[in-house]
């Protein structure tokens, strides 16, 4: 699985390639006394996680995010875990800038392979981890990790996350995180704010005459590996804003459509292109720009290609989605309104 990073969350790879001010309410320093700490740890409540009921601290103080998706969702709720499992080279900027001071407990397998011994060294009172996709049950793709974490003796909460291919996926992930952290109100307010902003921007898209002008998002990776993104944060934004996508690019379950410099003509049906390249793949911008078919694309000829940040556009957490909306508003909607 990949929440770019960049955050390329895909059920095919199951590797991790997800706005607010950082808070440190869950960090032990600042608590009044060891006695009050013990009392808080002793108080528990029962919640339903992916596999059943689990007792978790009523007021968790030392939380571990056992994968990068959980980390991004926690940070979106202004909650800073004491430790998290992630690839530091793959974190989007908006997550990285909020992750200062968080101990990285990733194992040899990367962000989705947390090191249990490193977790226990943090003296956690709660571990949160993505367990699988909706409906997988005991066959959940991350159950082995979940079982390993549960066996550590630390209360472990597993939740479903469906790759973030729809706003509902993101909303459900935020709600699950809010439930286990006791931040249900904050979770609801966060998603309501994102939904309200999307609705307001959708109206502006329509008023500006942009709704029926197809847009495509293209990711450039090393060695000329290009793809049209149809099931990631970008397409969540496009669909949520009522922006058309070209025929053949409208099924989010397809996740992506691989292309090469010899098949760029598939982009000819897009009125506007949003393009980004992975970290360390700067040369791919020049490579695709000099490909023979590139100059034949209507979006290129009409100067409607927008180069955007891979860090934000290849993520699907609430903060990343907000940044995508920022770009769409600034680069596409606002200029159209001025014409």
Short mmCIF file of C-alpha atoms in Angstrom, two decimals:
data_model
loop_
_atom_site.label_atom_id
_atom_site.label_comp_id
_atom_site.label_asym_id
_atom_site.label_seq_id
_atom_site.Cartn_x
_atom_site.Cartn_y
_atom_site.Cartn_z
CA UNK A 1 0.00 0.00 0.00
CA UNK A 2 1.39 3.39 -0.76
CA UNK A 3 -1.18 7.52 1.82
CA UNK A 4 2.71 9.66 -1.56
CA UNK A 5 4.93 9.80 -0.99
CA UNK A 6 4.62 10.27 -2.02
CA UNK A 7 1.32 8.90 -0.86
CA UNK A 8 0.50 6.41 -3.51
CA UNK A 9 -1.98 4.23 -1.64
CA UNK A 10 -2.88 1.26 -3.80
CA UNK A 11 -4.36 -2.12 -2.99
CA UNK A 12 -2.32 -3.54 -5.86
CA UNK A 13 1.06 -2.67 -4.43
CA UNK A 14 0.08 -2.39 -0.77
CA UNK A 15 3.05 -0.09 -0.35
CA UNK A 16 3.07 3.43 0.85
CA UNK A 17 4.69 5.67 -1.73
CA UNK A 18 -2.18 11.71 3.54
CA UNK A 19 -4.85 21.27 7.89
CA UNK A 20 -3.99 22.00 11.10
CA UNK A 21 -1.49 23.12 13.68
CA UNK A 22 0.51 20.41 15.41
CA UNK A 23 -0.66 19.58 18.85
CA UNK A 24 1.12 17.58 21.48
CA UNK A 25 -1.73 16.67 23.75
CA UNK A 26 -0.82 12.99 23.61
CA UNK A 27 2.80 13.43 24.63
CA UNK A 28 3.67 12.63 28.22
CA UNK A 29 5.59 15.81 29.11
CA UNK A 30 3.23 18.40 30.48
CA UNK A 31 1.07 15.97 32.49
CA UNK A 32 0.57 17.07 36.08
CA UNK A 33 1.96 14.05 37.92
CA UNK A 34 2.86 10.39 37.72
CA UNK A 35 -0.21 9.64 39.81
CA UNK A 36 -2.59 11.35 37.40
CA UNK A 37 -0.82 9.60 34.51
CA UNK A 38 -1.51 6.21 36.10
CA UNK A 39 -5.13 7.09 36.74
CA UNK A 40 -5.63 8.15 33.14
CA UNK A 41 -4.02 4.96 31.85
CA UNK A 42 -6.20 2.84 34.12
CA UNK A 43 -9.41 4.33 32.71
CA UNK A 44 -10.59 2.49 29.61
CA UNK A 45 -13.56 2.34 27.28
CA UNK A 46 -14.68 -0.24 24.76
CA UNK A 47 -14.79 0.55 21.05
CA UNK A 48 -15.42 -1.55 17.96
CA UNK A 49 -12.46 -1.96 15.65
CA UNK A 50 -12.05 -3.93 12.43
CA UNK A 51 -12.18 -7.35 14.09
CA UNK A 52 -14.45 -6.75 17.10
CA UNK A 53 -14.50 -5.00 20.45
CA UNK A 54 -11.32 -3.71 22.04
CA UNK A 55 -10.64 -1.88 25.29
CA UNK A 56 -8.63 1.30 24.77
CA UNK A 57 -7.54 4.09 27.11
CA UNK A 58 -10.27 6.65 27.73
CA UNK A 59 -7.64 9.36 27.40
CA UNK A 60 -4.66 7.90 25.48
CA UNK A 61 -1.43 9.68 26.25
CA UNK A 62 1.28 7.78 24.37
CA UNK A 63 -0.13 6.72 21.02
CA UNK A 64 1.75 4.92 18.24
CA UNK A 65 0.69 5.19 14.58
CA UNK A 66 1.77 1.84 13.15
CA UNK A 67 1.63 2.94 9.50
CA UNK A 68 1.90 6.18 7.50
CA UNK A 69 -1.85 6.39 6.85
CA UNK A 70 -2.60 6.36 10.57
CA UNK A 71 0.09 9.01 11.05
CA UNK A 72 -1.41 11.35 8.46
CA UNK A 73 -4.92 10.93 9.84
CA UNK A 74 -3.74 11.59 13.40
CA UNK A 75 -1.94 14.74 12.37
CA UNK A 76 -5.03 15.92 10.51
CA UNK A 77 -6.75 15.89 13.91
CA UNK A 78 -3.93 17.86 15.54
CA UNK A 79 -2.76 14.76 17.41
CA UNK A 80 0.93 14.00 17.48
CA UNK A 81 1.82 10.38 18.28
CA UNK A 82 4.96 9.58 20.25
CA UNK A 83 6.05 7.24 17.48
CA UNK A 84 5.01 6.17 14.00
CA UNK A 85 6.03 3.76 11.27
CA UNK A 86 6.90 5.55 8.03
CA UNK A 87 9.45 5.98 5.27
CA UNK A 88 11.02 9.41 5.89
CA UNK A 89 11.83 9.74 2.19
CA UNK A 90 8.21 9.16 1.22
CA UNK A 91 6.36 11.53 3.53
CA UNK A 92 4.54 14.39 1.85
CA UNK A 93 5.75 17.80 2.98
CA UNK A 94 2.57 18.60 4.89
CA UNK A 95 3.03 15.44 6.97
CA UNK A 96 6.79 15.77 7.32
CA UNK A 97 6.58 19.32 8.68
CA UNK A 98 4.19 18.12 11.39
CA UNK A 99 6.20 15.00 12.23
CA UNK A 100 9.15 16.65 13.96
CA UNK A 101 10.03 14.79 17.14
CA UNK A 102 8.03 11.66 16.30
CA UNK A 103 10.12 8.52 16.75
CA UNK A 104 10.24 6.39 13.60
CA UNK A 105 9.61 2.74 14.52
CA UNK A 106 9.47 1.31 10.98
CA UNK A 107 10.99 -2.12 10.50
CA UNK A 108 13.05 -3.45 7.61
CA UNK A 109 9.95 -3.71 5.42
CA UNK A 110 9.23 0.03 5.58
CA UNK A 111 6.25 2.04 6.77
CA UNK A 112 3.82 -0.87 6.83
CA UNK A 113 6.22 -3.09 8.79
CA UNK A 114 6.36 -1.60 12.30
CA UNK A 115 9.06 -2.86 14.67
CA UNK A 116 7.29 -4.18 17.78
CA UNK A 117 10.36 -3.91 20.00
CA UNK A 118 10.82 -0.29 18.99
CA UNK A 119 7.14 0.34 19.73
CA UNK A 120 7.39 -1.17 23.21
CA UNK A 121 10.45 0.98 23.93
CA UNK A 122 8.15 4.00 23.65
CA UNK A 123 5.96 2.72 26.53
CA UNK A 124 2.76 3.22 24.50
CA UNK A 125 -0.75 2.97 25.86
CA UNK A 126 -2.39 2.61 22.42
CA UNK A 127 -1.39 1.42 18.96
CA UNK A 128 -3.46 2.39 15.90
CA UNK A 129 -3.06 0.58 12.59
CA UNK A 130 -4.82 0.15 9.25
CA UNK A 131 -6.18 -3.40 9.34
CA UNK A 132 -7.51 -3.88 5.81
CA UNK A 133 -10.18 -2.94 3.33
CA UNK A 134 -13.88 -3.02 4.11
CA UNK A 135 -15.36 -6.50 4.01
CA UNK A 136 -12.15 -8.55 4.02
CA UNK A 137 -12.80 -9.93 7.50
CA UNK A 138 -10.24 -12.45 8.69
CA UNK A 139 -8.55 -12.21 5.28
CA UNK A 140 -7.71 -8.53 5.82
CA UNK A 141 -4.46 -7.74 4.04
CA UNK A 142 -2.75 -6.34 7.18
CA UNK A 143 -4.05 -8.87 9.70
CA UNK A 144 -0.64 -10.43 10.28
CA UNK A 145 0.72 -7.06 11.44
CA UNK A 146 -2.43 -6.41 13.48
CA UNK A 147 -2.08 -9.78 15.24
CA UNK A 148 1.59 -9.13 15.94
CA UNK A 149 0.78 -5.76 17.49
CA UNK A 150 -2.09 -7.19 19.53
CA UNK A 151 0.20 -9.93 20.86
CA UNK A 152 2.48 -7.24 22.28
CA UNK A 153 -0.05 -6.65 25.04
CA UNK A 154 -0.60 -3.01 24.13
CA UNK A 155 -4.22 -2.07 23.32
CA UNK A 156 -4.38 -2.12 19.52
CA UNK A 157 -7.07 -0.57 17.35
CA UNK A 158 -7.35 -1.62 13.71
CA UNK A 159 -9.54 0.21 11.22
CA UNK A 160 -10.58 -0.11 7.59
CA UNK A 161 -9.14 2.19 4.94
CA UNK A 162 -10.06 1.70 1.31
CA UNK A 163 -7.10 3.38 -0.36
CA UNK A 164 -8.72 6.80 -0.14
CA UNK A 165 -10.34 6.58 -3.59
CA UNK A 166 -13.44 8.47 -2.49
CA UNK A 167 -14.31 11.22 -0.06
CA UNK A 168 -16.28 8.63 1.93
CA UNK A 169 -13.08 6.58 2.36
CA UNK A 170 -11.29 9.58 3.79
CA UNK A 171 -14.26 10.53 5.96
CA UNK A 172 -14.53 7.01 7.36
CA UNK A 173 -10.81 6.96 8.14
CA UNK A 174 -11.00 10.29 9.94
CA UNK A 175 -14.09 9.14 11.87
CA UNK A 176 -12.35 5.93 12.96
CA UNK A 177 -9.33 7.89 14.14
CA UNK A 178 -11.54 10.36 15.98
CA UNK A 179 -13.38 7.48 17.68
CA UNK A 180 -10.31 5.77 19.10
CA UNK A 181 -8.64 9.04 20.15
CA UNK A 182 -11.77 10.42 21.75
CA UNK A 183 -11.86 13.21 19.19
CA UNK A 184 -15.19 12.45 17.58
CA UNK A 185 -16.26 16.10 17.46
CA UNK A 186 -12.98 17.24 15.96
CA UNK A 187 -13.20 14.51 13.32
CA UNK A 188 -16.74 15.48 12.36
CA UNK A 189 -15.83 19.17 12.24
CA UNK A 190 -12.75 18.47 10.12
CA UNK A 191 -14.68 16.57 7.47
CA UNK A 192 -17.58 19.03 7.55
CA UNK A 193 -15.15 21.88 6.88
CA UNK A 194 -13.62 19.97 3.96
CA UNK A 195 -17.06 19.05 2.59
CA UNK A 196 -18.31 22.64 2.91
CA UNK A 197 -15.25 24.01 1.17
CA UNK A 198 -15.61 21.49 -1.64
CA UNK A 199 -19.28 22.40 -2.09
CA UNK A 200 -18.48 26.12 -2.29
CA UNK A 201 -15.67 25.55 -4.78
CA UNK A 202 -17.89 23.21 -6.81
CA UNK A 203 -20.36 26.06 -7.25
CA UNK A 204 -17.56 28.35 -8.44
CA UNK A 205 -16.38 25.67 -10.90
CA UNK A 206 -19.89 25.54 -12.33
CA UNK A 207 -20.33 29.31 -12.42
CA UNK A 208 -17.01 29.69 -14.22
CA UNK A 209 -18.11 27.25 -16.94
CA UNK A 210 -15.47 24.66 -16.04
CA UNK A 211 -17.65 21.69 -15.06
CA UNK A 212 -17.85 20.23 -18.56
CA UNK A 213 -14.19 20.79 -19.45
CA UNK A 214 -12.37 17.50 -18.78
CA UNK A 215 -9.29 17.51 -16.59
CA UNK A 216 -6.59 14.86 -16.11
CA UNK A 217 -3.89 14.42 -13.49
CA UNK A 218 -0.60 12.88 -14.57
CA UNK A 219 2.19 11.51 -12.40
CA UNK A 220 5.75 11.23 -13.72
CA UNK A 221 8.04 8.66 -12.12
CA UNK A 222 11.60 7.65 -12.85
CA UNK A 223 12.61 5.83 -16.03
CA UNK A 224 9.75 7.26 -18.04
CA UNK A 225 7.02 5.61 -15.98
CA UNK A 226 3.98 7.85 -16.38
CA UNK A 227 0.40 7.36 -15.24
CA UNK A 228 -2.96 9.10 -15.34
CA UNK A 229 -4.35 9.18 -11.80
CA UNK A 230 -7.98 8.12 -11.58
CA UNK A 231 -8.31 6.66 -8.07
CA UNK A 232 -6.28 8.90 -5.80
CA UNK A 233 -6.65 12.25 -4.03
CA UNK A 234 -6.66 14.17 -7.28
CA UNK A 235 -9.69 12.35 -8.62
CA UNK A 236 -11.46 12.68 -5.26
CA UNK A 237 -11.10 16.42 -5.72
CA UNK A 238 -12.18 16.37 -9.38
CA UNK A 239 -15.29 14.31 -8.65
CA UNK A 240 -16.14 16.28 -5.54
CA UNK A 241 -15.94 19.53 -7.48
CA UNK A 242 -18.10 18.24 -10.31
CA UNK A 243 -15.23 18.49 -12.78
CA UNK A 244 -15.45 16.21 -15.81
CA UNK A 245 -12.77 13.63 -16.48
CA UNK A 246 -12.18 12.22 -19.97
CA UNK A 247 -13.89 9.04 -21.06
CA UNK A 248 -11.96 6.03 -19.80
CA UNK A 249 -10.64 7.98 -16.80
CA UNK A 250 -13.76 7.97 -14.66
CA UNK A 251 -13.50 4.69 -12.73
CA UNK A 252 -11.63 5.23 -9.44
CA UNK A 253 -11.32 1.48 -8.89
CA UNK A 254 -8.89 1.42 -11.83
CA UNK A 255 -6.59 3.54 -9.66
CA UNK A 256 -4.30 4.56 -12.51
CA UNK A 257 -3.75 4.26 -16.25
CA UNK A 258 -0.16 3.68 -17.30
CA UNK A 259 1.07 5.62 -20.33
CA UNK A 260 4.38 6.25 -22.09
CA UNK A 261 5.74 9.05 -24.23
CA UNK A 262 4.46 7.04 -27.20
CA UNK A 263 0.86 6.93 -25.91
CA UNK A 264 0.52 10.52 -24.73
CA UNK A 265 -2.28 11.04 -27.23
CA UNK A 266 -4.63 9.52 -24.64
CA UNK A 267 -4.36 12.92 -22.96
CA UNK A 268 -5.71 14.71 -26.02
CA UNK A 269 -9.25 14.61 -24.62
CA UNK A 270 -8.27 16.64 -21.55
CA UNK A 271 -8.93 20.36 -21.64
CA UNK A 272 -6.56 20.91 -18.70
CA UNK A 273 -3.68 18.86 -17.30
CA UNK A 274 -2.31 18.86 -13.76
CA UNK A 275 1.12 17.23 -13.84
CA UNK A 276 3.63 16.37 -11.12
CA UNK A 277 6.83 14.38 -10.89
CA UNK A 278 8.11 12.26 -8.02
CA UNK A 279 10.93 13.35 -5.75
CA UNK A 280 14.18 12.85 -7.63
CA UNK A 281 12.44 12.60 -10.99
CA UNK A 282 12.90 16.21 -12.09
CA UNK A 283 14.41 15.10 -15.39
CA UNK A 284 11.10 13.50 -16.38
CA UNK A 285 9.55 16.94 -16.80
CA UNK A 286 12.03 17.74 -19.55
CA UNK A 287 11.67 14.26 -20.99
CA UNK A 288 7.90 14.39 -21.39
CA UNK A 289 7.99 18.01 -22.56
CA UNK A 290 10.25 17.08 -25.47
CA UNK A 291 8.34 13.94 -26.46
CA UNK A 292 6.94 14.33 -30.00
CA UNK A 293 3.32 13.81 -28.97
CA UNK A 294 3.42 16.30 -26.08
CA UNK A 295 3.26 19.37 -28.26
CA UNK A 296 0.23 17.98 -30.09
CA UNK A 297 -1.96 17.94 -26.96
CA UNK A 298 -4.65 20.66 -26.85
CA UNK A 299 -3.89 21.41 -23.19
CA UNK A 300 -0.25 22.05 -24.10
CA UNK A 301 -1.10 24.14 -27.13
CA UNK A 302 -3.56 26.26 -25.13
CA UNK A 303 -1.16 26.71 -22.20
CA UNK A 304 -3.43 24.78 -19.83
CA UNK A 305 -0.81 22.53 -18.22
CA UNK A 306 -0.27 23.15 -14.51
CA UNK A 307 2.79 21.72 -12.80
CA UNK A 308 1.93 20.95 -9.18
CA UNK A 309 3.56 19.40 -6.12
CA UNK A 310 3.75 15.60 -6.00
CA UNK A 311 3.85 15.86 -2.23
CA UNK A 312 0.28 17.15 -2.04
CA UNK A 313 -1.25 15.72 -5.21
CA UNK A 314 -0.27 12.14 -4.47
CA UNK A 315 -1.95 12.12 -1.06
CA UNK A 316 -5.50 11.55 0.13
CA UNK A 317 -5.59 12.71 3.72
CA UNK A 318 -7.66 15.79 4.69
CA UNK A 319 -4.70 18.14 4.77
CA UNK A 320 -3.42 16.94 1.40
CA UNK A 321 -6.89 17.24 -0.11
CA UNK A 322 -7.07 20.80 1.14
CA UNK A 323 -3.80 21.57 -0.63
CA UNK A 324 -5.12 20.04 -3.87
CA UNK A 325 -8.19 22.25 -3.61
CA UNK A 326 -5.89 25.24 -3.08
CA UNK A 327 -4.13 24.50 -6.38
CA UNK A 328 -7.35 23.94 -8.31
CA UNK A 329 -8.76 27.18 -6.96
CA UNK A 330 -5.61 29.22 -7.62
CA UNK A 331 -4.51 27.74 -10.95
CA UNK A 332 -7.84 27.00 -12.63
CA UNK A 333 -10.92 28.48 -11.01
CA UNK A 334 -9.76 31.97 -10.05
CA UNK A 335 -8.22 32.73 -13.49
CA UNK A 336 -11.41 31.51 -15.21
CA UNK A 337 -13.49 33.81 -13.03
CA UNK A 338 -11.44 36.78 -14.14
CA UNK A 339 -11.94 36.15 -17.83
#
